[in-house]
Amino acid sequence: MIDIKAYRDAPERFSAGARAKQVAVDFGRLGALDAERRRLLTDIETRKSEQNRLSKEIGPQLGQLKGRLKGLAEGSAERAAVQSQLSELEAAPLALKNQIAVLEEEFRRIEPEWESILMTVPQPPATDVPVGASSDDNVELRQWAPAGFDPARGFMACRGFAPRTHLEIVKSHRMADFERGVKMSGTRHYILTGWGMRLQQAVLRMAFDMMTNENGFTPIGVPVIVQEQCMVGTGFFPAGREQAYHIEESRRGAGHDLFLTGTGEVGLMGIHAGEIVAESDLPIRYTTVSTCFRREAGAAGKDTAGLYRIHQFEKVEQVVVCRADDAESRQWHKTMIGFVETLLQRLELPYRLLQCCTGDLGVKNEDMIDIECWMPGRGELDAKGVPQGAYGETHSASRLGDFQTRRLNLRYRDANGKLQFPYALNNTVCASPRILIPLLEIHQQADGSVRIPEALRPYLGGAAEIRA
RNA sequence: GGUAGGGUGGCCGAGUGGUUGAAGGCGCCGGUCUUGAAAACCGGUAGGCCCGUCAGGGUCUCGCGGGUUCGAAUCCCGCCUCUACCGCCA
């Protein structure tokens, strides 16, 4: 959520930001509602103030009179006198009460719309993020590949044989069972079997150990079933509501519905919602491994085959909450991306870094760098029907500024005693089974076996390759 | 799942319809005293929102939401949550 006061001071900053992100927001309506809302608030509060004053003034008298009333006989002249005195005294506060009721109804009529528009105003992109319409306008920052491999030349040229896709590799080694996965849960579901499951557990554990043992992140286990406020607080709602599985417990008489989280980020960021943390607790560095659920609404027909786009997967995630300082946030962004690069290099996977353009940013981030691994089995087919290979997104590193902490009401007290909303960042460490795609496709060997990179072997009982 | 009892400020804890945003204590911050510290004493010590250039003023918040009332921490309803006992169970 943006700061409404910042919006009042500089509305054009936010409207320009929304335009760059290609998010439609009715700013005219927001401005009008905001002015009206403030007018009503002032009006209501003035009257309430008067009401409170009156109440203190005549309240005790009213109490006394009502006490006397009890002792007086029904129909007596004295009773009538007291009664008329009572209604005289009550007239002024009663009138105020009615006026306030009318104003409050008006307030309640506009407040939800005001809030819902406010909630959809995206975080403006950082000033140095390249302007662009879609992922086609993203800018490549750099790439890396293990010695002797060059994605530009293609798999065949580097390795001397035509690559098989991960689908073929997985099938020949019985690492996954798509048919039964679909039988049980429907489209985009799968079962990992044998080496598939071992490989997934190994790579996740390797990533998790790296974050905790080497990088100093606190290991956390978080709920993946959360209440709506967690989704709103982390900025996934309302814009991404259709992407989350919704457990309608309220229909069974329970008080609240629940939602399955699409990333461990929700749980990690939700931990300190509503809290005021000590500045000395910053930066908060958390990592988790969690199951992620995504409906993939609107992605029908896209990446339907294989392990690329599925409804349920496992992910090691890292989040950082640091002081409200742009330079510090940028520094952490680099550091977190560095962790990912180290991991990918240990896994010997070619990758590239893309600076996402304004049009490719989500509502909540002001800066995002995607990391894509090169996947030999992706891309166009050549004349012989062999895939040319292509980069596919495996990681995403975002800087959110105070957008998320503001929504979560997560604050810290700075050196001057002032409360501040800290800046948040998050970044994939390793998401599986998607990461298995480049892992299998890059390390496949001419005879159909798959070589296991050295760094991963300790997590697989020392195994050096996967053979039929 | 059943029954019973709770949720008050950073913490403990008082408060069952009328200057109670909230006594008292602890903690914390500042000051006096002291060579210094401790003790003692004095003062301060939540946040959101609105108005205001500032000073300041107002309003809301006693788990959350709604209701009753001229007026609610206090009464009523729903929800969340904690504790104890019983039942069931990985």
XYZ file of C-alpha atoms (C1' of nucleotides) in Angstrom:
558
model
C 0.000 0.000 0.000
C 1.221 3.434 -0.780
C 1.256 6.301 1.703
C -1.909 8.314 1.067
C -0.187 11.393 2.440
C 2.653 10.950 -0.031
C 0.003 10.652 -2.731
C -1.633 13.918 -1.678
C 1.735 15.649 -1.791
C 2.777 14.278 -5.162
C -0.050 12.473 -6.968
C 1.731 12.601 -10.313
C 4.513 10.368 -8.973
C 1.993 7.597 -8.371
C -0.047 8.077 -11.502
C 3.123 8.019 -13.603
C 4.211 4.880 -11.769
C 0.932 3.141 -12.459
C 1.126 4.142 -16.106
C 4.658 2.742 -16.405
C 3.468 -0.496 -14.840
C 0.426 -0.530 -17.078
C -1.888 -0.795 -14.098
C -5.202 0.990 -14.516
C -6.130 3.071 -11.480
C -8.892 5.677 -11.326
C -6.823 8.411 -9.702
C -9.462 11.055 -10.328
C -11.928 9.053 -8.303
C -9.350 8.405 -5.604
C -8.642 12.115 -5.234
C -12.331 12.993 -5.075
C -13.088 10.258 -2.552
C -10.112 11.235 -0.452
C -11.219 14.858 -0.263
C -14.790 13.846 0.530
C -13.642 11.353 3.099
C -11.552 13.941 4.879
C -14.367 16.455 4.824
C -16.705 13.918 6.429
C -14.119 12.889 9.001
C -13.582 16.446 10.112
C -17.307 17.020 10.298
C -17.956 13.833 12.258
C -15.119 14.454 14.663
C -16.212 17.993 15.397
C -19.655 16.729 16.314
C -18.290 13.886 18.355
C -16.150 16.316 20.245
C -19.281 18.336 21.038
C -21.074 15.169 22.007
C -18.302 14.125 24.357
C -18.266 17.551 25.946
C -22.043 17.503 26.482
C -21.932 13.992 27.780
C -19.440 14.901 30.466
C -21.395 18.004 31.341
C -24.896 16.614 31.652
C -24.183 12.921 32.004
C -24.127 12.833 35.795
C -27.350 14.891 35.928
C -29.019 12.409 33.629
C -27.915 9.578 35.849
C -29.346 11.300 38.913
C -32.646 12.083 37.255
C -33.002 8.520 36.038
C -32.318 7.306 39.532
C -35.036 9.564 40.917
C -37.469 8.379 38.272
C -37.297 4.857 39.622
C -38.559 5.954 43.026
C -41.524 7.920 41.692
C -44.970 6.509 41.254
C -46.326 5.942 37.749
C -48.472 8.919 36.671
C -47.407 11.242 39.492
C -46.903 14.921 38.732
C -43.353 14.819 40.015
C -42.554 11.930 37.719
C -43.829 13.861 34.730
C -41.723 16.848 35.735
C -38.591 14.771 36.017
C -39.384 13.109 32.715
C -39.728 16.377 30.861
C -36.515 17.612 32.438
C -34.856 14.466 31.193
C -36.009 14.764 27.624
C -35.016 18.422 27.621
C -31.507 17.542 28.674
C -31.278 14.675 26.237
C -32.448 16.734 23.279
C -29.087 18.285 22.368
C -26.971 15.107 22.520
C -29.717 13.179 20.814
C -29.739 15.641 17.931
C -25.978 15.315 17.632
C -26.249 11.574 17.696
C -28.639 11.633 14.782
C -26.475 14.022 12.786
C -23.443 11.838 13.381
C -25.357 8.751 12.304
C -26.213 10.392 8.988
C -22.631 11.511 8.384
C -21.247 8.143 9.355
C -23.497 6.387 6.943
C -22.199 8.609 4.199
C -18.671 7.888 5.373
C -19.265 4.155 5.340
C -20.579 4.465 1.816
C -17.380 5.955 0.408
C -14.746 4.412 2.683
C -14.681 0.915 1.077
C -14.289 2.362 -2.398
C -11.585 4.751 -1.214
C -9.733 1.894 0.395
C -10.114 -0.503 -2.496
C -8.721 2.032 -4.962
C -5.899 2.861 -2.573
C -5.052 -0.824 -2.271
C -4.671 -1.141 -6.019
C -2.266 1.771 -6.456
C 1.019 0.077 -7.326
C 4.391 0.900 -5.806
C 6.028 3.261 -8.316
C 9.049 1.743 -10.080
C 12.474 2.924 -8.915
C 13.632 5.819 -11.050
C 16.407 3.836 -12.733
C 14.215 0.921 -13.812
C 14.063 0.899 -17.624
C 10.691 1.830 -19.049
C 9.086 -0.887 -21.114
C 5.820 -2.548 -21.980
C 6.467 -6.216 -21.373
C 9.108 -8.835 -20.682
C 10.387 -8.234 -24.219
C 11.794 -4.934 -22.978
C 13.730 -6.451 -20.095
C 17.441 -5.751 -20.175
C 20.056 -8.446 -19.867
C 22.626 -7.521 -17.224
C 25.073 -10.403 -17.520
C 25.293 -14.105 -18.056
C 27.348 -16.954 -16.771
C 27.988 -20.474 -17.973
C 30.192 -23.294 -16.746
C 33.526 -23.744 -18.509
C 33.160 -25.262 -21.949
C 29.494 -24.441 -22.332
C 28.058 -21.603 -24.358
C 24.298 -21.250 -24.718
C 24.793 -19.034 -27.763
C 26.338 -21.927 -29.645
C 23.687 -24.364 -28.523
C 23.768 -27.680 -26.732
C 24.640 -29.764 -29.767
C 27.705 -27.689 -30.639
C 29.021 -27.728 -27.092
C 28.308 -31.290 -26.161
C 28.291 -33.186 -29.422
C 24.850 -34.762 -29.252
C 21.255 -33.658 -29.520
C 19.693 -32.876 -26.151
C 16.636 -34.636 -24.917
C 13.996 -32.624 -23.114
C 13.499 -33.038 -19.405
C 10.260 -34.849 -20.246
C 12.186 -37.543 -22.049
C 14.883 -37.762 -19.399
C 12.354 -37.949 -16.594
C 10.456 -40.646 -18.402
C 13.462 -42.823 -19.174
C 14.623 -42.736 -15.557
C 11.119 -42.956 -14.094
C 11.601 -39.758 -12.161
C 8.062 -38.478 -12.516
C 4.594 -39.777 -13.276
C 2.393 -37.195 -14.913
C -0.506 -39.467 -15.804
C -1.151 -40.565 -12.251
C -0.590 -37.055 -10.960
C -3.323 -35.824 -13.267
C -5.523 -38.777 -12.356
C -5.367 -37.818 -8.723
C -5.482 -34.032 -8.857
C -6.142 -32.915 -12.423
C -4.170 -30.931 -14.923
C -0.759 -29.516 -13.979
C -0.238 -32.088 -11.242
C 2.514 -34.673 -11.092
C 4.153 -37.279 -8.941
C 7.880 -37.312 -8.322
C 9.318 -40.796 -8.078
C 12.703 -42.307 -7.303
C 15.534 -40.109 -8.482
C 13.099 -37.309 -9.193
C 12.160 -37.039 -5.548
C 15.723 -37.631 -4.346
C 17.034 -34.930 -6.633
C 14.392 -32.457 -5.501
C 15.086 -33.071 -1.817
C 18.829 -32.816 -2.438
C 18.720 -29.531 -4.274
C 16.319 -27.963 -1.778
C 18.426 -29.053 1.157
C 21.562 -27.803 -0.515
C 19.994 -24.389 -1.042
C 18.561 -24.274 2.470
C 21.858 -25.254 4.098
C 23.671 -22.630 2.101
C 21.303 -19.897 3.279
C 21.494 -20.899 6.929
C 25.033 -22.215 7.336
C 26.901 -19.885 5.018
C 24.744 -16.807 4.583
C 23.512 -16.273 8.103
C 19.789 -16.451 7.445
C 17.463 -17.660 10.197
C 15.715 -20.895 9.236
C 11.937 -20.677 9.639
C 9.006 -22.977 9.060
C 5.847 -21.064 8.203
C 2.156 -21.792 7.628
C 1.182 -22.212 3.995
C -2.496 -21.895 4.891
C -3.224 -18.344 5.934
C -6.049 -15.931 6.572
C -6.914 -13.261 4.058
C -5.179 -10.477 5.979
C -1.827 -12.177 5.363
C -2.454 -12.174 1.629
C -3.567 -8.546 1.649
C -0.718 -7.528 3.934
C 1.920 -9.043 1.687
C 0.364 -7.396 -1.357
C -0.798 -10.547 -3.130
C -4.397 -9.461 -2.687
C -6.513 -7.982 -4.086
C -4.691 -7.945 -7.432
C -3.697 -11.637 -7.414
C -6.766 -13.059 -5.754
C -7.577 -15.420 -8.606
C -4.093 -16.934 -8.399
C -4.591 -18.355 -4.909
C -6.472 -21.443 -3.825
C -9.310 -20.442 -1.585
C -10.543 -22.628 1.260
C -14.078 -21.526 1.913
C -14.317 -22.536 5.549
C -16.918 -19.843 6.134
C -19.342 -21.882 4.062
C -19.039 -24.588 6.682
C -19.793 -22.184 9.491
C -16.253 -21.265 10.467
C -15.373 -17.637 11.016
C -12.716 -17.162 8.378
C -11.782 -18.443 4.984
C -8.245 -19.590 4.366
C -5.904 -19.346 1.410
C -2.987 -21.476 0.259
C 0.132 -19.408 -0.177
C 1.916 -19.251 -3.514
C 5.269 -18.517 -1.906
C 7.004 -18.747 1.458
C 7.314 -14.965 1.291
C 3.760 -14.666 2.641
C 4.541 -16.617 5.769
C 7.936 -15.020 6.325
C 6.688 -11.471 5.945
C 3.557 -12.114 7.967
C 5.527 -13.101 11.056
C 6.056 -9.563 12.324
C 2.870 -7.999 10.983
C 1.524 -5.356 13.323
C 4.730 -5.278 15.334
C 7.206 -2.582 16.175
C 10.601 -4.238 16.010
C 13.818 -2.829 17.429
C 16.136 -1.199 14.934
C 18.843 -3.476 16.310
C 16.800 -6.459 15.066
C 17.308 -5.248 11.511
C 18.106 -6.480 9.024
C 15.749 -9.401 9.507
C 17.016 -12.267 7.371
C 14.721 -15.247 7.089
C 14.732 -18.299 4.904
C 12.188 -21.061 4.601
C 11.400 -24.066 2.498
C 7.721 -24.410 1.839
C 5.153 -25.886 -0.456
C 3.758 -23.308 -2.875
C 0.329 -23.420 -4.473
C -0.636 -21.532 -7.593
C -3.820 -21.715 -9.593
C -2.088 -20.472 -12.739
C -5.348 -18.843 -13.750
C -5.045 -17.261 -17.163
C -2.124 -19.484 -18.121
C -4.278 -22.077 -19.860
C -2.406 -23.748 -22.675
C 0.941 -22.239 -21.618
C 3.774 -24.593 -20.679
C 1.323 -27.428 -20.271
C 3.861 -30.212 -20.585
C 6.304 -31.253 -17.925
C 7.539 -29.758 -14.702
C 7.688 -26.108 -15.744
C 4.318 -24.682 -14.789
C 2.480 -26.695 -12.155
C 0.042 -26.037 -9.332
C 2.181 -27.253 -6.450
C 5.911 -27.043 -5.881
C 8.578 -26.598 -3.233
C 10.606 -23.471 -2.798
C 13.444 -22.186 -0.664
C 12.826 -18.470 -0.268
C 14.838 -15.657 1.282
C 13.469 -12.382 2.628
C 15.237 -9.375 4.093
C 13.667 -6.530 6.026
C 16.139 -3.681 6.374
C 16.117 -0.041 7.447
C 14.195 2.414 5.316
C 17.221 3.290 3.277
C 17.403 3.046 -0.466
C 21.132 2.394 -0.613
C 20.889 -0.351 1.986
C 18.017 -1.988 0.148
C 19.965 -1.923 -3.110
C 22.970 -3.421 -1.379
C 20.873 -6.296 -0.033
C 19.354 -6.846 -3.447
C 22.834 -7.412 -4.866
C 23.824 -9.624 -1.960
C 20.736 -11.824 -2.235
C 21.207 -12.216 -5.965
C 24.828 -13.125 -5.262
C 23.642 -16.030 -3.112
C 21.582 -17.349 -6.001
C 24.465 -16.995 -8.421
C 26.694 -18.964 -6.077
C 24.102 -21.722 -5.911
C 23.644 -21.885 -9.679
C 27.382 -21.902 -10.244
C 27.768 -24.788 -7.821
C 25.046 -26.582 -9.729
C 26.965 -25.696 -12.908
C 23.916 -24.252 -14.615
C 24.181 -21.508 -17.257
C 22.082 -18.483 -16.361
C 21.530 -14.841 -17.105
C 20.294 -11.852 -15.123
C 17.534 -9.687 -16.489
C 16.656 -6.250 -15.255
C 12.872 -6.244 -15.518
C 11.367 -3.193 -17.150
C 8.532 -1.160 -15.645
C 5.861 -3.071 -17.547
C 7.038 -6.410 -16.183
C 7.006 -5.365 -12.533
C 4.240 -6.532 -10.224
C 2.093 -4.154 -8.196
C 4.203 -4.455 -5.107
C 7.780 -4.184 -6.304
C 9.755 -1.151 -7.340
C 12.662 -3.073 -8.822
C 12.978 -6.672 -9.951
C 15.714 -8.795 -11.392
C 14.839 -12.165 -12.857
C 17.333 -14.966 -13.111
C 16.819 -17.373 -15.966
C 18.537 -20.701 -16.398
C 19.275 -21.949 -19.846
C 17.166 -24.986 -20.645
C 18.299 -27.003 -23.677
C 14.877 -28.588 -24.117
C 13.034 -25.290 -24.448
C 12.661 -23.023 -27.437
C 11.963 -23.497 -31.128
C 12.657 -26.784 -32.871
C 15.201 -26.876 -35.660
C 14.754 -28.626 -39.019
C 15.488 -31.996 -37.435
C 12.984 -31.435 -34.653
C 15.630 -30.770 -32.020
C 14.868 -27.963 -29.539
C 17.213 -24.994 -29.786
C 17.221 -24.277 -26.081
C 16.057 -21.134 -24.372
C 16.283 -19.319 -21.103
C 13.482 -19.969 -18.638
C 12.791 -18.050 -15.445
C 13.839 -19.857 -12.293
C 14.327 -16.987 -9.841
C 13.006 -13.535 -9.151
C 14.564 -10.942 -6.860
C 12.438 -7.987 -5.805
C 12.859 -4.781 -3.900
C 9.553 -3.649 -2.428
C 10.477 -0.493 -0.568
C 7.934 0.060 2.216
C 4.959 -1.115 0.160
C 4.646 -4.427 1.973
C 5.642 -3.310 5.482
C 3.123 -0.482 5.262
C 0.338 -2.931 4.480
C 1.536 -5.317 7.157
C 1.936 -2.436 9.612
C 5.442 -3.643 10.389
C 7.568 -0.834 11.810
C 10.735 -0.007 13.700
C 11.831 2.958 15.749
C 14.785 4.786 14.251
C 17.637 6.517 16.102
C 15.510 9.667 16.468
C 12.673 7.728 18.071
C 10.548 8.037 14.952
C 8.556 5.077 13.717
C 9.496 3.966 10.226
C 8.293 1.380 7.773
C 11.338 -0.746 6.894
C 12.139 -1.828 3.350
C 11.493 -5.415 2.298
C 13.163 -7.644 -0.263
C 12.579 -11.181 -1.362
C 14.277 -13.577 -3.680
C 13.909 -17.178 -4.717
C 16.787 -19.354 -3.593
C 15.652 -22.513 -5.309
C 12.281 -23.622 -6.648
C 11.730 -27.259 -7.495
C 10.818 -29.124 -9.595
C 11.367 -26.277 -12.054
C 15.086 -26.204 -11.258
C 15.235 -29.914 -12.144
C 14.588 -28.996 -15.767
C 17.928 -27.265 -16.409
C 19.634 -29.607 -13.975
C 18.623 -32.696 -15.947
C 18.857 -31.152 -19.381
C 22.260 -29.518 -18.924
C 23.868 -32.486 -17.195
C 22.504 -35.189 -19.452
C 25.127 -37.319 -21.143
C 25.280 -38.891 -24.582
C 24.391 -42.343 -23.254
C 21.231 -41.099 -21.582
C 22.625 -40.933 -18.069
C 22.683 -37.750 -16.035
C 25.787 -36.455 -14.340
C 25.323 -35.079 -10.823
C 27.311 -31.897 -10.147
C 29.937 -32.328 -7.443
C 28.314 -29.911 -5.011
C 25.088 -31.878 -5.004
C 26.612 -35.295 -4.428
C 26.858 -35.075 -0.628
C 23.077 -34.729 -0.621
C 22.653 -37.899 -2.688
C 24.787 -40.319 -0.747
C 27.792 -39.521 -2.915
C 26.163 -40.615 -6.199
C 27.955 -39.168 -9.259
C 25.355 -39.950 -11.893
C 21.906 -41.267 -12.580
C 21.767 -44.330 -14.810
C 18.925 -46.419 -16.026
C -15.509 -32.509 19.507
C -17.585 -31.342 24.847
C -17.393 -28.309 29.332
C -15.453 -24.217 32.182
C -12.671 -19.815 32.692
C -9.668 -15.903 30.437
C -7.789 -11.920 26.662
C -6.618 -4.255 29.737
C -0.564 0.026 27.875
C 6.740 -2.651 26.909
C 5.480 -6.198 31.269
C 2.484 -7.317 35.853
C -2.154 -5.791 37.403
C -6.852 -2.630 39.135
C -11.217 -1.425 37.082
C -18.777 -4.129 35.886
C -22.342 2.125 32.476
C -20.538 8.793 33.373
C -13.614 13.859 33.338
C -10.679 5.922 32.892
C -6.313 6.508 27.306
C -7.232 3.973 31.588
C -5.226 3.587 39.252
C -0.928 1.109 41.307
C 3.640 -1.409 40.499
C 7.811 -2.952 37.393
C 10.740 -1.574 33.318
C 12.650 2.423 30.355
C 14.168 7.823 29.547
C 15.463 12.662 31.721
C 16.597 15.473 36.163
C 18.019 16.412 41.564
C 21.418 14.421 45.070
C 26.604 11.886 44.791
C 33.767 12.023 43.562
C 31.164 8.079 40.537
C 27.414 4.383 40.799
C 23.352 2.484 43.558
C 19.374 4.024 46.632
C 15.976 7.957 47.385
C 13.164 11.861 45.330
C 10.950 14.722 41.036
C 9.241 14.550 36.032
C 8.300 11.930 31.533
C 7.038 7.344 29.059
C 1.415 3.990 23.121
C -0.325 4.198 18.359
C -3.633 5.396 14.025
C -6.375 9.183 11.738
C -8.266 14.419 10.927
C -7.520 19.885 11.299
C -3.249 23.335 11.670
C 2.776 26.707 8.477
C 4.016 26.112 13.736
C 2.342 25.925 18.622
C -1.424 23.046 19.373
C -6.433 21.014 19.035
C -9.805 16.973 17.983
C -11.106 11.881 17.270
C -10.509 6.595 17.569
C -8.199 2.299 19.871
C -8.846 -1.972 26.791
C -8.251 -9.434 21.398
C -11.244 -8.246 16.453
C -16.011 -6.789 14.314
C -21.009 -5.336 15.066
C -25.094 -3.773 18.436
C -27.686 -1.365 22.864
C -27.212 3.714 25.234
C -27.361 10.763 25.634
C -22.690 8.102 27.219
C -19.355 1.375 26.866
C -12.953 -1.327 29.019
C -17.672 -2.213 31.715
C -24.133 -4.694 28.908
C -25.608 -7.935 24.273
C -24.223 -10.835 19.633
C -20.569 -13.010 16.175
C -15.514 -14.212 15.368
C -10.332 -14.965 16.763
C -7.231 -16.624 20.496
C -5.281 -18.603 25.269
C -5.703 -21.901 29.655
C -7.711 -26.220 32.326
C -10.319 -30.849 32.369
C -12.807 -34.759 29.446
C -13.206 -37.406 24.690
C -10.663 -38.713 20.147
C -6.042 -39.267 17.598
C -0.963 -38.863 14.141
